[in-house]
């Protein structure tokens, strides 16, 4: 039995016990530590099947045109790759080469250290903003960094607010801990635009209009201030700009708040009273709520609530910057900068226009997961663009690449895995041999570095254990090597890294950035007549596009309210065309009683009936805080027939 950490982009970062027989993985079981709690998610349950699936990339493969690939050897593959890269750098400039990488594997070697060559060369990179950027930035403005409570602290809470997050699907281990709060007589209040799986199991559900959450938060704040519930001592000591904030609240009347949010003042009062009577509580701020226009301001408005009631960092968002890990040393960004950084939302258009002549992609499936997915596919097919994909499986992106290189799964390679939620770090030693001729991301990066930058090889490519030491320091690495895992000490919750060292309700940094100094949320996403807001979120069987080889294509379902379905003459099972100025897609309708009028829901990256990804429809705009606006997408719908 081997104990390893799951490196998928997932809140939980579980400990997995892997059983191997005759060099093959036969069973994957959950560890019984305080975070994994002996619970196995469906993805880990399907892991062994996915590792040995026929969809694995096993050898270097060269596209010979018309979608055919021929097997070549590694020497040939590296020669082609390096000569194409050199050509582009020499004749077009280094910024015409782009490195696309995201979250397929969050291991220190697989993801972070493999960036070193690309930072060194200075090729274009994205801003990695698709997932959680706006909320991260918002929390940094108020608190100096985004870390909040750690999962072991959930046991001390009397209430949890789940705000724009769906942990019953997206973080089942965290959710188990939150459910324990309910079992102990505490409260779970879910704020969502639909009756999500999480909402169904909560003690309270507050339904808001899409993107109006900032108004709801300011409504709660107003109630707390007006009823003198705020903790004056705490505020005097730790908060900067409280008086300005109170004045600012005058701009938001309860009448307007009710109208904008669809939540009555009585419900707002009940919500606020629960918070007052259930201290300590924490607000789990989701990523779904901030992936929209005004998303940063929404998170900023929500994040002041715990401080009003005297709680240090009474929220959870992403805890990476609360842990002692030096990622910028590991990935080289502390030494080298890319010549150009492009927004992840907009990169599709640039690829379509042929702005990049050489594209290197690993741990990422942009042809399926980014906005403008169809433009990315077309761009990759251009003759003047050379695309290299390093993946474990034949992803949508691999299928349209020029050169596809085989990568080992996390069971097949050395790595260190940390979490963005809890504080356990795992040392993953390979439990089986790499399948086929697969080569790890870091090893491959070193092979390319050896050929393209031989005189700097020693600086770019370090011994893997040196990389781990740079991340954690000697002492922690020693413990990690001894035990196979280590617990990191989180930063204190009463420390604020803002310019004033306080919780900045009024942010001078925001002012300098051209943002409002006080939380100024949008009224929400309003659709015109016959238009809908399209929301997408996680599905329990998949991690983004992974596991289709185990569970089949991500269901191409379009959930619609009964009222809208009746108006459009749509029944469950009907085929509907969903369209906007970007594209169209055919999906299968499902009448969903948890949805309200004007709002549609679909699983993330759903595979549409006409063979596309729902991402072809997504809004490619950028929020004023830099993040994506996927959940602000507007579409129209018409019935086209029965399935
Ligand atoms: N419609 C819609 N689209 C979305 C979102 C949404 O809410 N709705 N959410 C967005 C969010 S939050 C995110 S985080 C992104 C995720 O976007 P991606 O990171 O592109 O997501 P994945 O589909 O997981 O793709 C990762 C790829 O990495 C590969 N991979 C897995 N392990 C390894 C490995 O060890 N080595 C290598 N080389 N490859 C590996 C997988 O096979 C897969 O092809 O999607 C975004 N897209
Ligand atoms: N099973 C599974 N788990 C995953 C992933 C996966 O692909 N599969 N992906 C992982 C990744 S990369 C991420 S980013 C996380 C994301 O996990 P979460 O933070 O849970 O975010 P989402 O799943 O995008 O959406 C959560 C909820 O936000 C709601 N929502 C959307 N817009 C609004 C709004 O305006 N207001 C309010 N109040 N609610 C709104 C949606 O209805 C949805 O129920 O999940 C991680 N966990
Ligand atoms: S995918 Fe998430 S829930 Fe499943 S084993 Fe990995 S970390 Fe745990
Ligand atoms: Mo994400």
XYZ file of C-alpha atoms in Angstrom, residues 189-512:
324
model
C -27.105 28.993 5.349
C -26.641 28.634 1.622
C -26.891 31.636 -0.664
C -27.277 30.600 -4.284
C -29.153 31.472 -7.427
C -30.653 27.971 -7.521
C -31.600 25.198 -5.140
C -28.208 23.485 -5.432
C -27.300 20.104 -3.934
C -25.747 22.084 -1.055
C -28.835 24.255 -0.578
C -31.024 21.151 -0.310
C -29.052 19.888 2.687
C -28.718 23.257 4.439
C -30.829 24.536 7.324
C -31.523 27.783 5.421
C -31.520 28.675 1.754
C -31.501 32.226 0.432
C -32.124 32.576 -3.264
C -30.600 35.657 -4.887
C -30.722 37.018 -8.402
C -27.499 36.243 -10.320
C -24.713 38.643 -9.389
C -26.772 40.662 -6.905
C -24.967 39.151 -3.890
C -22.987 42.301 -3.151
C -26.228 44.147 -2.466
C -27.376 41.351 -0.190
C -24.080 41.538 1.719
C -24.365 45.298 2.121
C -27.961 44.775 3.263
C -26.725 42.457 6.022
C -23.997 44.950 6.936
C -26.550 47.767 7.089
C -28.782 45.752 9.398
C -25.866 44.933 11.699
C -24.788 48.569 11.868
C -28.296 49.960 12.337
C -29.083 47.479 15.122
C -25.835 48.224 16.860
C -24.632 44.639 16.616
C -21.162 45.560 15.396
C -18.184 44.847 17.626
C -16.833 48.365 18.279
C -13.748 47.233 20.202
C -12.682 44.879 17.439
C -13.367 47.518 14.798
C -11.372 50.184 16.646
C -8.455 47.847 16.906
C -8.421 46.012 13.616
C -10.508 47.811 10.989
C -9.506 50.745 8.790
C -12.213 52.924 7.209
C -15.250 51.830 9.228
C -16.797 55.323 9.424
C -16.431 55.801 5.658
C -18.037 52.403 5.161
C -21.016 53.318 7.359
C -21.463 56.534 5.386
C -21.179 54.558 2.137
C -24.035 52.276 3.274
C -26.368 55.273 3.125
C -26.243 54.913 -0.676
C -27.972 51.543 -0.384
C -31.561 51.743 0.811
C -33.359 48.593 1.926
C -35.935 49.230 -0.787
C -33.289 49.068 -3.478
C -31.567 46.096 -1.860
C -34.845 44.135 -1.825
C -35.547 44.996 -5.418
C -32.075 44.195 -6.727
C -31.576 40.924 -4.848
C -35.112 39.542 -4.764
C -34.569 38.924 -1.026
C -37.029 40.541 1.385
C -35.884 42.765 4.268
C -37.362 40.241 6.707
C -35.175 37.506 5.233
C -32.128 39.767 5.404
C -32.913 40.484 9.050
C -33.264 36.749 9.804
C -29.937 36.057 8.096
C -28.187 38.800 10.091
C -29.763 37.660 13.380
C -28.483 34.103 12.822
C -24.962 35.438 12.335
C -25.208 37.498 15.512
C -26.435 34.550 17.568
C -24.167 31.871 16.061
C -20.692 33.244 16.585
C -18.182 32.034 15.673
C -19.268 31.450 12.098
C -17.457 31.441 8.783
C -18.511 32.326 5.269
C -17.415 29.896 2.560
C -17.115 32.207 -0.399
C -17.383 30.206 -3.608
C -15.673 30.700 -6.911
C -18.977 30.474 -8.818
C -20.298 33.738 -7.407
C -17.265 35.803 -8.481
C -16.946 34.509 -12.047
C -18.922 37.429 -13.419
C -18.886 41.159 -14.112
C -18.445 42.818 -10.730
C -17.277 39.530 -9.155
C -14.411 41.194 -7.268
C -16.703 43.810 -5.735
C -19.169 41.082 -4.741
C -16.511 39.194 -2.781
C -15.297 42.427 -1.240
C -18.811 43.200 -0.007
C -19.291 39.712 1.464
C -15.879 39.657 3.110
C -16.495 42.588 5.464
C -19.334 40.824 7.317
C -17.278 38.646 9.726
C -15.097 41.617 10.671
C -18.179 43.665 11.580
C -19.000 41.002 14.147
C -15.483 40.799 15.517
C -14.229 37.644 13.808
C -10.682 37.451 12.451
C -10.713 36.227 8.833
C -14.105 34.558 9.279
C -14.204 33.259 5.742
C -12.767 30.529 3.578
C -11.707 31.112 -0.023
C -8.249 29.751 -0.831
C -5.593 29.151 1.780
C -2.434 28.865 -0.327
C -0.987 32.182 0.782
C -1.552 31.249 4.429
C 0.959 28.408 4.114
C 4.753 28.651 4.195
C 5.403 27.572 0.589
C 7.624 29.591 -1.711
C 6.091 29.005 -5.123
C 7.777 31.907 -6.906
C 11.199 30.398 -6.155
C 10.011 27.023 -7.401
C 8.566 28.219 -10.702
C 11.300 30.775 -11.365
C 8.965 33.788 -11.456
C 11.006 35.427 -8.694
C 13.932 35.609 -11.152
C 12.469 35.755 -14.647
C 9.445 37.486 -16.187
C 7.433 36.653 -19.305
C 7.769 39.251 -22.068
C 3.984 39.390 -22.380
C 1.045 38.263 -20.237
C -2.335 37.675 -21.838
C -5.701 37.264 -20.164
C -6.881 33.661 -20.040
C -10.318 34.841 -21.152
C -8.980 36.543 -24.248
C -6.245 34.150 -25.309
C -8.678 32.184 -27.510
C -9.219 35.157 -29.797
C -5.498 35.758 -30.086
C -4.861 32.131 -30.945
C -7.594 32.284 -33.550
C -5.919 35.332 -35.091
C -2.602 33.486 -35.347
C -0.816 35.804 -32.885
C 1.293 32.900 -31.610
C 3.361 30.681 -33.869
C 4.464 28.157 -31.269
C 2.167 26.918 -28.492
C 3.315 24.607 -25.687
C 0.538 23.187 -23.495
C 0.664 20.998 -20.429
C -1.766 20.030 -17.623
C -4.444 22.026 -19.436
C -7.233 21.418 -21.942
C -7.928 24.924 -23.298
C -9.858 23.728 -26.361
C -12.549 22.589 -23.925
C -12.188 24.693 -20.781
C -11.690 28.303 -21.931
C -14.155 30.764 -23.431
C -13.932 30.910 -27.227
C -13.304 27.149 -27.233
C -14.241 26.888 -30.908
C -11.849 29.688 -31.845
C -9.057 27.885 -30.011
C -9.695 24.725 -32.019
C -9.668 26.689 -35.277
C -6.550 28.593 -34.243
C -4.686 25.398 -33.398
C -5.528 23.983 -36.821
C -3.858 26.891 -38.635
C -0.855 25.961 -40.791
C 1.269 28.794 -39.407
C 0.910 27.638 -35.789
C 2.794 24.701 -34.253
C 1.052 23.220 -31.209
C 2.658 20.835 -28.725
C 0.469 19.135 -26.107
C 1.883 17.147 -23.199
C -0.992 15.230 -21.616
C -1.798 11.915 -20.018
C -4.877 11.455 -22.220
C -6.197 12.360 -25.652
C -7.911 15.570 -24.565
C -9.888 17.828 -26.937
C -6.708 19.898 -27.218
C -4.397 16.943 -27.921
C -6.650 15.901 -30.794
C -5.958 19.161 -32.656
C -2.250 19.469 -31.801
C 0.706 18.994 -34.148
C 2.788 17.061 -31.663
C 1.366 15.091 -28.734
C 3.681 13.892 -25.972
C 2.848 11.230 -23.365
C 2.714 12.202 -19.687
C 2.563 9.857 -16.682
C -0.425 10.206 -14.332
C 0.261 11.209 -10.728
C 0.543 7.537 -9.786
C 3.547 7.174 -12.065
C 5.866 9.987 -10.978
C 7.612 11.704 -8.106
C 5.950 14.873 -6.831
C 4.963 16.899 -3.803
C 1.337 17.943 -3.442
C -0.074 20.726 -1.269
C -3.651 21.848 -0.765
C -5.376 25.215 -1.151
C -7.679 24.289 1.663
C -5.892 22.291 4.383
C -2.303 22.176 5.635
C -1.109 18.626 4.863
C 1.564 18.202 2.206
C 2.221 14.811 0.600
C 5.373 13.338 -0.901
C 4.196 11.216 -3.822
C 6.596 8.496 -4.863
C 5.700 6.619 -8.060
C 3.531 3.598 -7.235
C 3.814 2.053 -10.712
C 6.179 2.419 -13.671
C 5.275 5.152 -16.180
C 2.972 3.722 -18.850
C 4.269 3.497 -22.438
C 7.040 6.014 -23.027
C 5.539 8.707 -20.847
C 7.863 11.295 -19.373
C 7.104 13.652 -16.443
C 6.577 17.374 -17.077
C 9.682 18.394 -15.160
C 11.891 15.800 -16.844
C 10.590 16.853 -20.231
C 11.189 20.507 -19.446
C 14.783 19.611 -18.564
C 15.208 17.749 -21.858
C 14.010 20.804 -23.772
C 16.189 23.130 -21.656
C 19.257 20.970 -22.360
C 18.731 21.523 -26.084
C 17.549 25.111 -26.239
C 19.490 26.765 -23.427
C 22.475 24.466 -22.714
C 24.571 27.125 -20.994
C 21.779 27.870 -18.495
C 20.757 24.263 -17.928
C 22.053 24.174 -14.340
C 19.996 27.223 -13.379
C 16.789 26.045 -14.987
C 16.878 22.399 -14.115
C 17.563 21.605 -10.467
C 17.479 18.324 -8.637
C 13.818 17.619 -7.712
C 14.662 17.478 -4.001
C 16.344 20.870 -4.304
C 13.043 22.141 -5.720
C 11.175 20.751 -2.700
C 13.687 22.343 -0.361
C 13.229 25.726 -2.062
C 9.500 25.384 -1.516
C 9.522 24.479 2.189
C 13.015 24.825 3.614
C 15.268 22.081 4.973
C 13.445 21.278 8.197
C 10.023 20.656 6.660
C 11.522 18.715 3.769
C 13.288 16.418 6.239
C 9.994 15.628 7.991
C 8.286 15.140 4.648
C 10.942 12.643 3.574
C 10.734 10.792 6.890
C 6.938 10.421 7.039
C 5.714 10.824 3.468
C 3.578 13.779 4.590
C 3.938 16.830 6.777
C 1.631 19.359 8.435
C 2.452 22.995 7.713
C 1.841 25.740 10.234
C -0.704 28.252 8.860
C -0.135 31.970 9.298
C -2.057 33.548 12.214
C -5.585 34.643 11.436
C -5.221 37.991 13.190
C -2.406 39.153 10.928
C -3.244 41.502 8.057
C -0.757 42.245 5.302
C -2.419 45.457 4.084
C -0.578 48.826 4.018
C -2.270 49.811 7.331
C -1.850 46.274 8.788
C -5.614 46.386 9.407
C -8.718 45.031 7.713
C -9.196 47.711 5.084
C -12.880 48.406 4.552
C -11.528 51.523 2.842
C -8.687 50.497 0.554
C -6.085 52.990 -0.544
C -4.531 50.275 -2.720
C -7.823 49.944 -4.580
C -7.883 53.689 -5.085
C -4.381 53.605 -6.589
